[in-house]
Coordinates of C-alpha atoms and ligand atoms in Angstrom, one line a residue:
Chain A
M96 CA 16.8 48.7 1.2
T97 CA 15.2 46.5 3.9
K98 CA 17.2 43.4 4.6
A99 CA 15.5 40.2 3.3
K100 CA 14.3 37.6 5.7
P101 CA 15.7 34.1 5.6
P102 CA 13.8 31.6 3.3
I103 CA 11.6 29.0 4.7
A104 CA 11.5 26.5 1.9
M105 CA 14.0 25.2 -0.7
L106 CA 13.1 23.1 -3.7
A107 CA 16.0 20.9 -4.8
E108 CA 15.7 19.8 -8.4
L109 CA 17.9 16.8 -8.0
T110 CA 17.8 15.9 -11.6
H111 CA 15.9 16.7 -14.8
R112 CA 15.8 13.1 -15.8
C113 CA 12.3 11.5 -15.6
P114 CA 10.7 8.4 -17.1
L115 CA 7.6 10.4 -17.7
S116 CA 7.2 13.3 -20.2
C117 CA 4.2 15.3 -19.0
P118 CA 3.4 18.1 -21.4
Y119 CA 3.1 20.6 -18.6
C120 CA 6.4 19.8 -16.9
S121 CA 7.7 22.8 -15.1
N122 CA 11.3 22.0 -15.9
P123 CA 12.9 24.4 -18.3
L124 CA 13.0 23.7 -22.1
E125 CA 16.7 23.5 -21.8
L126 CA 17.1 20.4 -19.6
T127 CA 20.3 19.7 -17.6
R128 CA 22.2 16.5 -18.5
Q129 CA 23.2 13.9 -16.0
E130 CA 26.9 14.7 -16.2
A131 CA 26.2 18.3 -15.0
E132 CA 24.2 17.3 -11.9
L133 CA 25.6 18.0 -8.5
S134 CA 27.2 15.1 -6.7
T135 CA 25.9 13.6 -3.4
E136 CA 28.5 15.5 -1.4
D137 CA 27.7 18.8 -3.1
W138 CA 24.0 18.3 -2.3
A139 CA 24.8 17.4 1.3
R140 CA 26.7 20.6 1.7
V141 CA 23.9 22.6 0.0
F142 CA 21.4 21.1 2.5
R143 CA 23.7 22.2 5.4
E144 CA 24.0 25.7 4.0
A145 CA 20.3 25.9 3.5
A146 CA 19.6 24.9 7.2
D147 CA 22.2 27.5 8.3
L148 CA 20.4 30.1 6.2
G149 CA 17.1 29.3 7.9
V150 CA 15.4 26.9 5.5
L151 CA 13.0 24.6 7.4
Q152 CA 11.3 22.7 4.6
L153 CA 13.2 20.9 1.9
H154 CA 11.4 19.6 -1.2
L155 CA 13.3 16.9 -3.1
S156 CA 12.0 17.2 -6.7
G157 CA 13.1 16.8 -10.3
G158 CA 12.5 15.5 -12.9
E159 CA 12.0 12.3 -11.0
P160 CA 14.1 12.4 -7.9
A161 CA 14.0 8.6 -7.7
T162 CA 16.1 8.6 -10.9
R163 CA 19.0 9.5 -8.6
R164 CA 20.5 6.3 -7.2
D165 CA 21.8 8.2 -4.2
L166 CA 18.3 9.4 -3.2
E167 CA 18.4 7.5 0.1
D168 CA 21.8 9.1 1.0
L169 CA 20.4 12.5 0.0
V170 CA 17.5 12.1 2.4
C171 CA 19.8 11.0 5.1
A172 CA 22.0 14.1 4.5
A173 CA 18.9 16.4 4.5
R174 CA 17.6 15.0 7.9
D175 CA 21.1 15.3 9.4
A176 CA 21.1 18.9 8.4
G177 CA 17.9 19.3 10.4
L178 CA 15.5 19.8 7.4
Y179 CA 11.9 18.7 7.1
T180 CA 12.2 16.5 4.1
N181 CA 9.5 16.0 1.5
L182 CA 9.8 13.8 -1.6
I183 CA 7.9 15.0 -4.7
T184 CA 7.6 12.0 -7.0
S185 CA 5.6 10.3 -9.7
G186 CA 6.3 7.0 -8.0
I187 CA 8.1 5.6 -11.0
G188 CA 11.5 4.2 -9.9
L189 CA 10.4 3.5 -6.3
T190 CA 10.3 -0.1 -5.1
E191 CA 9.1 -1.3 -1.7
R192 CA 12.8 -1.9 -0.8
R193 CA 13.7 1.7 -1.7
L194 CA 10.8 3.1 0.2
R195 CA 11.8 1.2 3.3
A196 CA 15.3 2.6 2.9
L197 CA 13.9 6.1 2.6
D198 CA 11.9 5.4 5.7
D199 CA 15.1 4.4 7.5
A200 CA 16.8 7.5 6.2
G201 CA 14.1 9.6 7.9
L202 CA 12.0 10.9 5.0
D203 CA 9.2 13.0 6.5
H204 CA 6.5 13.1 3.8
I205 CA 5.7 12.0 0.3
Q206 CA 3.9 14.0 -2.4
L207 CA 2.7 11.7 -5.2
S208 CA 1.7 13.2 -8.5
L209 CA -1.4 12.1 -10.3
Q210 CA -1.6 12.6 -14.1
G211 CA -5.2 11.2 -14.3
T212 CA -7.6 8.9 -12.4
T213 CA -7.7 6.1 -15.1
P214 CA -4.8 4.3 -16.7
E215 CA -5.9 5.6 -20.1
M216 CA -5.7 9.2 -19.0
A217 CA -2.7 9.0 -16.7
D218 CA -0.6 7.0 -19.1
E219 CA -1.4 9.3 -22.1
I220 CA -0.7 12.5 -20.1
G221 CA 2.5 11.1 -18.6
G222 CA 3.6 9.5 -21.9
Y223 CA 4.5 6.3 -20.0
R224 CA 2.6 3.1 -20.4
G225 CA 2.0 1.2 -17.2
G226 CA 2.7 4.3 -15.1
F227 CA -0.7 4.4 -13.5
A228 CA -0.7 0.8 -12.4
R229 CA 2.8 1.3 -11.0
K230 CA 1.8 4.4 -9.2
L231 CA -1.1 2.6 -7.4
Q232 CA 1.3 -0.1 -6.3
V233 CA 3.7 2.6 -4.9
A234 CA 0.7 4.3 -3.1
E235 CA -0.1 0.9 -1.5
W236 CA 3.5 0.6 -0.2
I237 CA 3.5 4.1 1.0
G238 CA 0.4 3.4 3.0
K239 CA 1.8 0.1 4.3
I240 CA 5.0 1.8 5.6
G241 CA 2.9 4.7 7.0
F242 CA 4.5 7.7 5.3
P243 CA 2.3 10.8 5.5
L244 CA 1.0 11.4 1.9
T245 CA -0.2 14.2 -0.2
L246 CA -1.7 13.4 -3.5
N247 CA -0.9 16.1 -6.1
A248 CA -3.5 16.1 -8.9
V249 CA -2.5 18.2 -11.9
L250 CA -5.6 19.2 -13.8
H251 CA -6.3 20.8 -17.2
R252 CA -9.0 20.7 -19.9
R253 CA -8.5 17.0 -20.7
N254 CA -8.8 15.7 -17.1
L255 CA -10.7 18.3 -15.1
H256 CA -13.8 16.1 -15.1
Q257 CA -11.8 13.6 -13.1
L258 CA -11.5 15.8 -10.0
P259 CA -14.3 14.1 -8.0
R260 CA -12.5 10.7 -8.5
A261 CA -9.1 12.2 -7.6
L262 CA -10.6 13.3 -4.3
E263 CA -11.9 9.8 -3.7
M264 CA -8.5 8.3 -4.6
A265 CA -6.8 10.5 -2.1
L266 CA -9.2 9.2 0.6
E267 CA -8.7 5.6 -0.5
M268 CA -4.9 6.0 -0.4
G269 CA -5.1 7.4 3.1
A270 CA -3.7 10.8 2.1
R271 CA -4.2 13.6 4.6
R272 CA -3.9 16.2 2.0
I273 CA -4.5 16.7 -1.7
E274 CA -3.2 19.5 -3.9
V275 CA -5.7 20.2 -6.7
A276 CA -3.5 22.2 -9.1
T277 CA -4.7 23.5 -12.3
V278 CA -1.8 23.6 -14.8
Q279 CA 0.2 26.7 -14.6
F280 CA 1.5 27.8 -18.0
H281 CA 5.2 27.9 -17.6
G282 CA 8.0 25.7 -19.0
W283 CA 6.6 23.0 -21.3
A284 CA 3.0 23.9 -20.5
L285 CA 3.4 27.2 -22.5
K286 CA 3.8 25.0 -25.6
N287 CA 0.6 23.2 -24.8
R288 CA -1.9 26.0 -24.1
D289 CA -4.1 24.9 -27.0
A290 CA -4.1 21.3 -25.8
L291 CA -4.5 21.9 -22.1
M292 CA -6.2 25.3 -21.4
P293 CA -9.4 24.7 -19.3
T294 CA -12.6 26.4 -20.3
K295 CA -13.9 29.2 -18.0
A296 CA -16.8 26.9 -17.2
Q297 CA -14.5 24.0 -16.2
A298 CA -12.5 26.4 -14.0
A299 CA -15.6 27.6 -12.3
E300 CA -16.8 24.0 -11.8
A301 CA -13.5 23.0 -10.2
T302 CA -13.7 25.9 -7.8
R303 CA -17.3 24.9 -6.8
L304 CA -16.3 21.3 -6.4
V305 CA -13.3 22.2 -4.2
A306 CA -15.4 24.5 -2.0
E307 CA -18.0 21.8 -1.6
A308 CA -15.5 19.1 -0.8
R309 CA -13.7 21.2 1.7
V310 CA -16.8 21.4 3.8
R311 CA -17.7 17.7 3.3
L312 CA -14.2 16.4 4.1
K313 CA -13.3 18.8 6.9
G314 CA -10.9 17.1 9.3
R315 CA -10.4 14.1 7.0
L316 CA -8.7 15.6 3.9
V317 CA -7.1 19.0 3.6
I318 CA -7.5 20.4 0.1
D319 CA -5.0 23.0 -1.3
Y320 CA -6.2 24.5 -4.5
V321 CA -4.4 26.3 -7.3
P322 CA -7.2 27.8 -9.6
A323 CA -6.9 28.3 -13.3
D324 CA -4.7 31.4 -13.5
Y325 CA -5.7 32.8 -16.9
H326 CA -9.4 32.8 -15.9
S327 CA -8.8 34.7 -12.6
D328 CA -9.1 38.4 -11.8
Y329 CA -6.1 38.7 -9.4
P330 CA -2.8 37.0 -9.8
K331 CA -1.2 34.6 -7.4
R332 CA 1.4 35.6 -4.9
C333 CA 4.1 33.8 -6.7
M334 CA 6.7 32.0 -4.6
G335 CA 5.2 34.0 -1.6
G336 CA 6.9 37.0 -3.1
W337 CA 10.1 37.0 -5.1
G338 CA 13.1 36.3 -2.9
S339 CA 11.0 36.3 0.3
T340 CA 10.2 32.8 1.4
G341 CA 11.7 30.2 -1.0
L342 CA 14.4 29.3 -3.5
N343 CA 15.1 26.6 -6.0
V344 CA 18.3 24.9 -6.8
A345 CA 18.6 23.4 -10.3
P346 CA 20.3 20.0 -10.9
D347 CA 23.6 21.7 -11.8
G348 CA 23.6 23.9 -8.7
T349 CA 22.2 27.1 -10.2
V350 CA 20.2 29.0 -7.6
L351 CA 16.9 30.4 -8.8
P352 CA 14.2 32.6 -7.2
C353 CA 11.6 30.3 -8.9
H354 CA 11.7 27.4 -11.3
A355 CA 10.9 29.6 -14.4
A356 CA 13.3 32.5 -13.5
Q357 CA 15.7 31.6 -16.3
T358 CA 13.0 32.7 -18.8
I359 CA 13.8 36.3 -17.8
P360 CA 16.7 37.1 -20.1
H361 CA 18.5 39.9 -18.2
L362 CA 18.9 38.0 -15.0
R363 CA 22.2 36.5 -14.1
F364 CA 22.2 33.5 -11.8
E365 CA 24.8 32.1 -9.5
S366 CA 25.8 28.6 -8.5
V367 CA 26.3 26.8 -5.2
R368 CA 29.5 25.6 -6.8
D369 CA 30.9 29.1 -6.7
R370 CA 29.3 30.9 -3.8
P371 CA 27.7 30.1 -0.4
L372 CA 23.9 29.9 -0.5
T373 CA 23.6 32.6 2.1
A374 CA 25.5 35.1 0.0
I375 CA 23.4 34.2 -3.1
W376 CA 20.2 34.7 -1.2
Y377 CA 21.0 38.0 0.4
E378 CA 23.2 39.6 -2.2
G379 CA 22.6 37.8 -5.5
A380 CA 21.5 40.2 -8.2
A381 CA 18.7 37.8 -9.4
F382 CA 17.2 37.7 -5.9
E383 CA 17.5 41.5 -5.5
A384 CA 15.9 42.2 -8.9
Y385 CA 12.3 41.8 -7.9
R386 CA 12.4 41.6 -4.1
G387 CA 9.9 43.7 -2.2
T388 CA 8.0 46.5 -4.1
G389 CA 10.7 48.9 -5.2
W390 CA 11.0 47.6 -8.7
M391 CA 7.2 48.0 -9.5
K392 CA 5.7 50.1 -12.1
E393 CA 2.1 51.4 -12.2
P394 CA -0.5 50.1 -11.6
C395 CA 1.2 47.9 -9.0
A396 CA 3.4 50.6 -7.5
S397 CA 0.5 52.4 -5.9
C398 CA -1.9 49.5 -5.6
E399 CA -3.3 48.5 -2.2
R400 CA -2.7 44.9 -3.0
R401 CA 1.0 45.3 -3.8
E402 CA 2.1 43.5 -0.6
I403 CA -0.6 40.8 -1.0
D404 CA 0.4 39.5 -4.4
F405 CA 3.6 41.4 -5.1
G406 CA 2.3 42.1 -8.6
G407 CA 1.9 38.4 -9.4
C408 CA 4.4 36.3 -11.3
R409 CA 7.5 37.9 -12.9
C410 CA 7.9 35.0 -15.4
Q411 CA 4.3 35.3 -16.5
A412 CA 4.7 39.1 -17.0
M413 CA 7.8 38.2 -19.1
A414 CA 6.0 35.5 -21.1
L415 CA 2.8 37.4 -21.7
A416 CA 3.6 41.1 -21.5
G417 CA 7.2 40.9 -22.7
D418 CA 8.4 42.8 -19.5
P419 CA 9.3 41.1 -16.3
A420 CA 8.5 44.2 -14.3
A421 CA 5.0 44.6 -15.7
T422 CA 1.9 43.8 -13.8
D423 CA 1.0 40.1 -14.2
P424 CA -1.5 40.2 -17.1
V425 CA -3.8 38.0 -15.1
C426 CA -4.7 41.1 -13.0
V427 CA -7.8 43.1 -13.8
K428 CA -5.8 46.2 -13.5
S429 CA -3.4 45.2 -16.2
A430 CA -3.9 46.8 -19.6
Q431 CA -3.5 43.2 -21.0
H432 CA -6.1 41.6 -18.8
L433 CA -9.0 41.6 -21.4
D434 CA -6.6 40.5 -24.1
L435 CA -5.4 37.6 -21.9
Q436 CA -9.0 36.5 -21.1
A437 CA -9.7 36.5 -24.9
R438 CA -6.5 34.5 -25.5
A439 CA -7.5 32.0 -22.7
A440 CA -10.9 31.5 -24.3
A441 CA -9.3 31.0 -27.7
H442 CA -6.8 28.4 -26.3
A443 CA -9.7 26.6 -24.6
E444 CA -11.6 26.5 -27.9
A445 CA -8.7 25.3 -29.9
D446 CA -7.4 21.8 -30.0
S447 CA -4.0 20.4 -30.6
P448 CA -2.1 17.2 -29.9
L449 CA 0.1 17.1 -26.8
T450 CA 3.7 18.2 -27.1
Y451 CA 5.6 16.0 -24.6
R452 CA 8.6 17.3 -22.7
S453 CA 11.8 15.7 -24.0
A454 CA 14.6 14.0 -22.2
P455 CA 17.8 15.9 -21.1
G456 CA 20.1 16.2 -24.1
K457 CA 17.5 15.4 -26.7
P458 CA 15.6 17.9 -28.8
A459 CA 11.9 18.4 -28.2
T460 CA 9.7 16.0 -30.2
E461 CA 7.1 17.6 -32.4
P462 CA 3.5 16.7 -31.5
A463 CA 2.5 13.2 -32.5
E464 CA 0.0 13.2 -35.4
Chain B
M1002 CA -13.6 19.3 22.2
D1003 CA -14.0 16.3 24.5
P1004 CA -11.7 16.8 27.6
A1005 CA -11.1 13.1 27.6
A1006 CA -9.7 13.2 24.1
I1007 CA -6.0 12.3 23.8
P1008 CA -4.1 14.4 21.3
T1009 CA -1.2 13.0 19.4
L1010 CA 1.1 14.5 16.8
P1011 CA 0.8 12.2 13.8
R1012 CA 3.8 11.0 11.8
G1013 CA 5.1 13.8 9.6
V1014 CA 4.3 16.5 12.2
R1015 CA 7.0 17.5 14.6
L1016 CA 8.3 20.2 16.9
H1017 CA 11.4 21.8 15.8
R1018 CA 13.7 24.4 17.3
D1019 CA 14.4 27.0 14.7
R1020 CA 17.9 28.2 15.6
V1021 CA 18.1 30.8 12.9
R1022 CA 14.9 32.7 14.0
D1023 CA 15.3 31.6 17.6
Q1024 CA 11.8 30.2 18.1
W1025 CA 9.8 27.0 18.1
V1026 CA 8.0 25.9 15.1
L1027 CA 5.7 23.0 14.2
L1028 CA 6.8 21.4 11.0
A1029 CA 4.1 19.7 8.9
P1030 CA 3.7 18.9 5.2
E1031 CA 4.2 22.2 3.3
R1032 CA 3.8 24.2 6.5
A1033 CA 5.9 25.6 9.3
V1034 CA 3.7 27.0 12.1
T1035 CA 5.4 29.5 14.3
L1036 CA 4.7 28.7 18.0
D1037 CA 4.4 31.3 20.7
A1038 CA 5.3 30.3 24.3
V1039 CA 1.7 29.2 25.1
A1040 CA 1.4 27.1 21.9
H1041 CA 4.8 25.5 22.6
A1042 CA 3.9 24.8 26.2
I1043 CA 0.7 23.0 25.1
L1044 CA 2.3 20.9 22.4
S1045 CA 5.2 20.0 24.7
E1046 CA 2.6 18.1 26.8
V1047 CA 1.1 16.3 23.8
D1048 CA 2.6 12.8 24.1
G1049 CA -0.1 10.5 23.0
T1050 CA -0.9 9.3 26.5
H1051 CA -2.3 12.4 28.3
S1052 CA -5.8 13.7 27.7
L1053 CA -6.8 17.3 27.1
A1054 CA -8.1 17.5 30.7
E1055 CA -4.8 16.3 32.1
I1056 CA -2.7 18.6 29.9
T1057 CA -4.9 21.5 31.0
E1058 CA -4.4 20.6 34.6
T1059 CA -0.6 20.4 34.3
L1060 CA -0.4 23.7 32.5
A1061 CA -2.7 25.5 35.0
A1062 CA -0.6 24.3 37.9
R1063 CA 2.6 25.2 36.2
Y1064 CA 1.6 28.7 35.2
A1065 CA -0.7 29.3 38.2
A1066 CA -3.4 30.3 35.7
P1067 CA -7.2 29.7 35.8
P1068 CA -7.9 26.2 34.4
E1069 CA -11.0 27.3 32.4
Q1070 CA -8.8 29.9 30.6
I1071 CA -6.1 27.3 29.8
A1072 CA -8.7 24.7 28.8
A1073 CA -10.3 27.2 26.3
D1074 CA -7.0 28.2 24.8
A1075 CA -5.7 24.7 24.5
A1076 CA -8.9 23.4 23.0
A1077 CA -9.1 26.2 20.4
F1078 CA -5.5 25.7 19.4
L1079 CA -5.6 21.9 19.2
Q1080 CA -8.9 22.0 17.3
A1081 CA -7.4 24.3 14.7
L1082 CA -4.4 21.9 14.3
H1083 CA -6.8 19.0 14.0
A1084 CA -8.8 20.7 11.2
R1085 CA -5.5 21.0 9.3
R1086 CA -4.7 17.3 10.1
F1087 CA -1.7 18.3 12.0
L1088 CA -3.1 16.6 15.1
D1089 CA -4.8 13.3 15.7
L1090 CA -7.5 12.9 18.5
S1091 CA -8.5 9.7 20.1
P1092 CA -11.0 8.3 20.9
Ligands
SF4_2233 S1 5.9 16.9 -14.5 FE1 6.0 14.8 -15.3 S2 7.7 14.8 -16.7 FE2 8.0 16.6 -15.4 S3 9.2 15.9 -13.7 FE3 7.1 15.6 -13.1 S4 6.6 13.5 -13.7 FE4 8.4 14.0 -14.8
SF4_2234 S1 -2.1 46.0 -9.8 FE1 -0.3 44.7 -9.2 S2 -0.3 44.8 -7.0 FE2 -2.4 45.5 -7.7 S3 -3.6 43.6 -7.7 FE3 -2.8 43.9 -9.7 S4 -0.9 42.6 -9.8 FE4 -1.5 42.9 -7.6

């Protein structure tokens, strides 16, 4: 067994609480309650352990991280630990005063999510009235303070036509970077495939628009693009390879190889409450399970791309093929590929109301009629 | 690239000593760029006041290397960072 390299990035899900309830939220269906969240001191220790392990980039995420009242202290602790600190936020819960405090605490960068480019779209998708107006206000404060900004536009069948406007908004907000992310079907999004699956034509149009914008906006706006997975021929290199470059810590301290890893039933996860992060990364059974290529079956095992995409996403193999060690069904070499394309087309044809994510401790609401 | 251009690292982009891997990196949004000795030497001279021409001159003198070579290396490297918006150039 080759020894794993240290991870570069850690995603800290500070809380699952969020004022929004996006139907594609990547949080698990079983949301952690506030009482079970790690304390300020626990997180500060985890940040130091992460830096000692070799993590360079810390993403403070959620839920909505601003829901944590100690966010400013957590940013301070992260910078003290020597980490590049990025805040992933919907903007809700941030005030100008809090943003100034985050600035004083040393926050390096902000990633602002965009649910739509009009109040009607954004507030419907986020399930939060007034959210869009608030977000624009927050973007203005971010610009005034001078934080480097990435706009993170999440796109699906209902709002893909807003991509050109999203690019304009990124420029208007002074963002240096935009992430154009087509919804990935994990977590709550799996419940919303009929409501959100883009058509193949929409996916192709988005790819064309991104290619054109990359040329036109070169040197002004960097565009990172996550294409529509189900309509692709090769899978994504998920998490840069399982247990190779990044890790997630859930609100209660559970350490995960990716945010959806808990959907793989046979894996056992450990907590930063019980074991140092370094030991979990190098020795934890869940990290070892799909690290490298040794676990692969055919066609991945003998494929020339096996170290390019590492067989795609384990959670997607689990969700779609019922086997976490199977080839990601997105791949043309998967026996399920044609079936997946047919299912994607059917989801894109279908329609259904949005199933919003619920709040921690509350059961999922059924779709509104 | 204009030799008179003054490169600056914008806010959110910074040099960092990676003590675990024992190397220098440039930290930027969603990226950690590993720097070799030459790249690190170039970026160490980027201070928002010196032009590309001045940086080239300093490095050529320090490493007793041909200025044309240094100028070409530095321009290519800084241009690539600029394209990713990890570097500002003025004017
Ligand atoms: S995806 Fe939406 S609901 Fe989920 S954490 Fe982000 S803003 Fe909140
Ligand atoms: S067969 Fe496996 S390794 Fe090869 S391209 Fe498909 S998913 Fe990647």
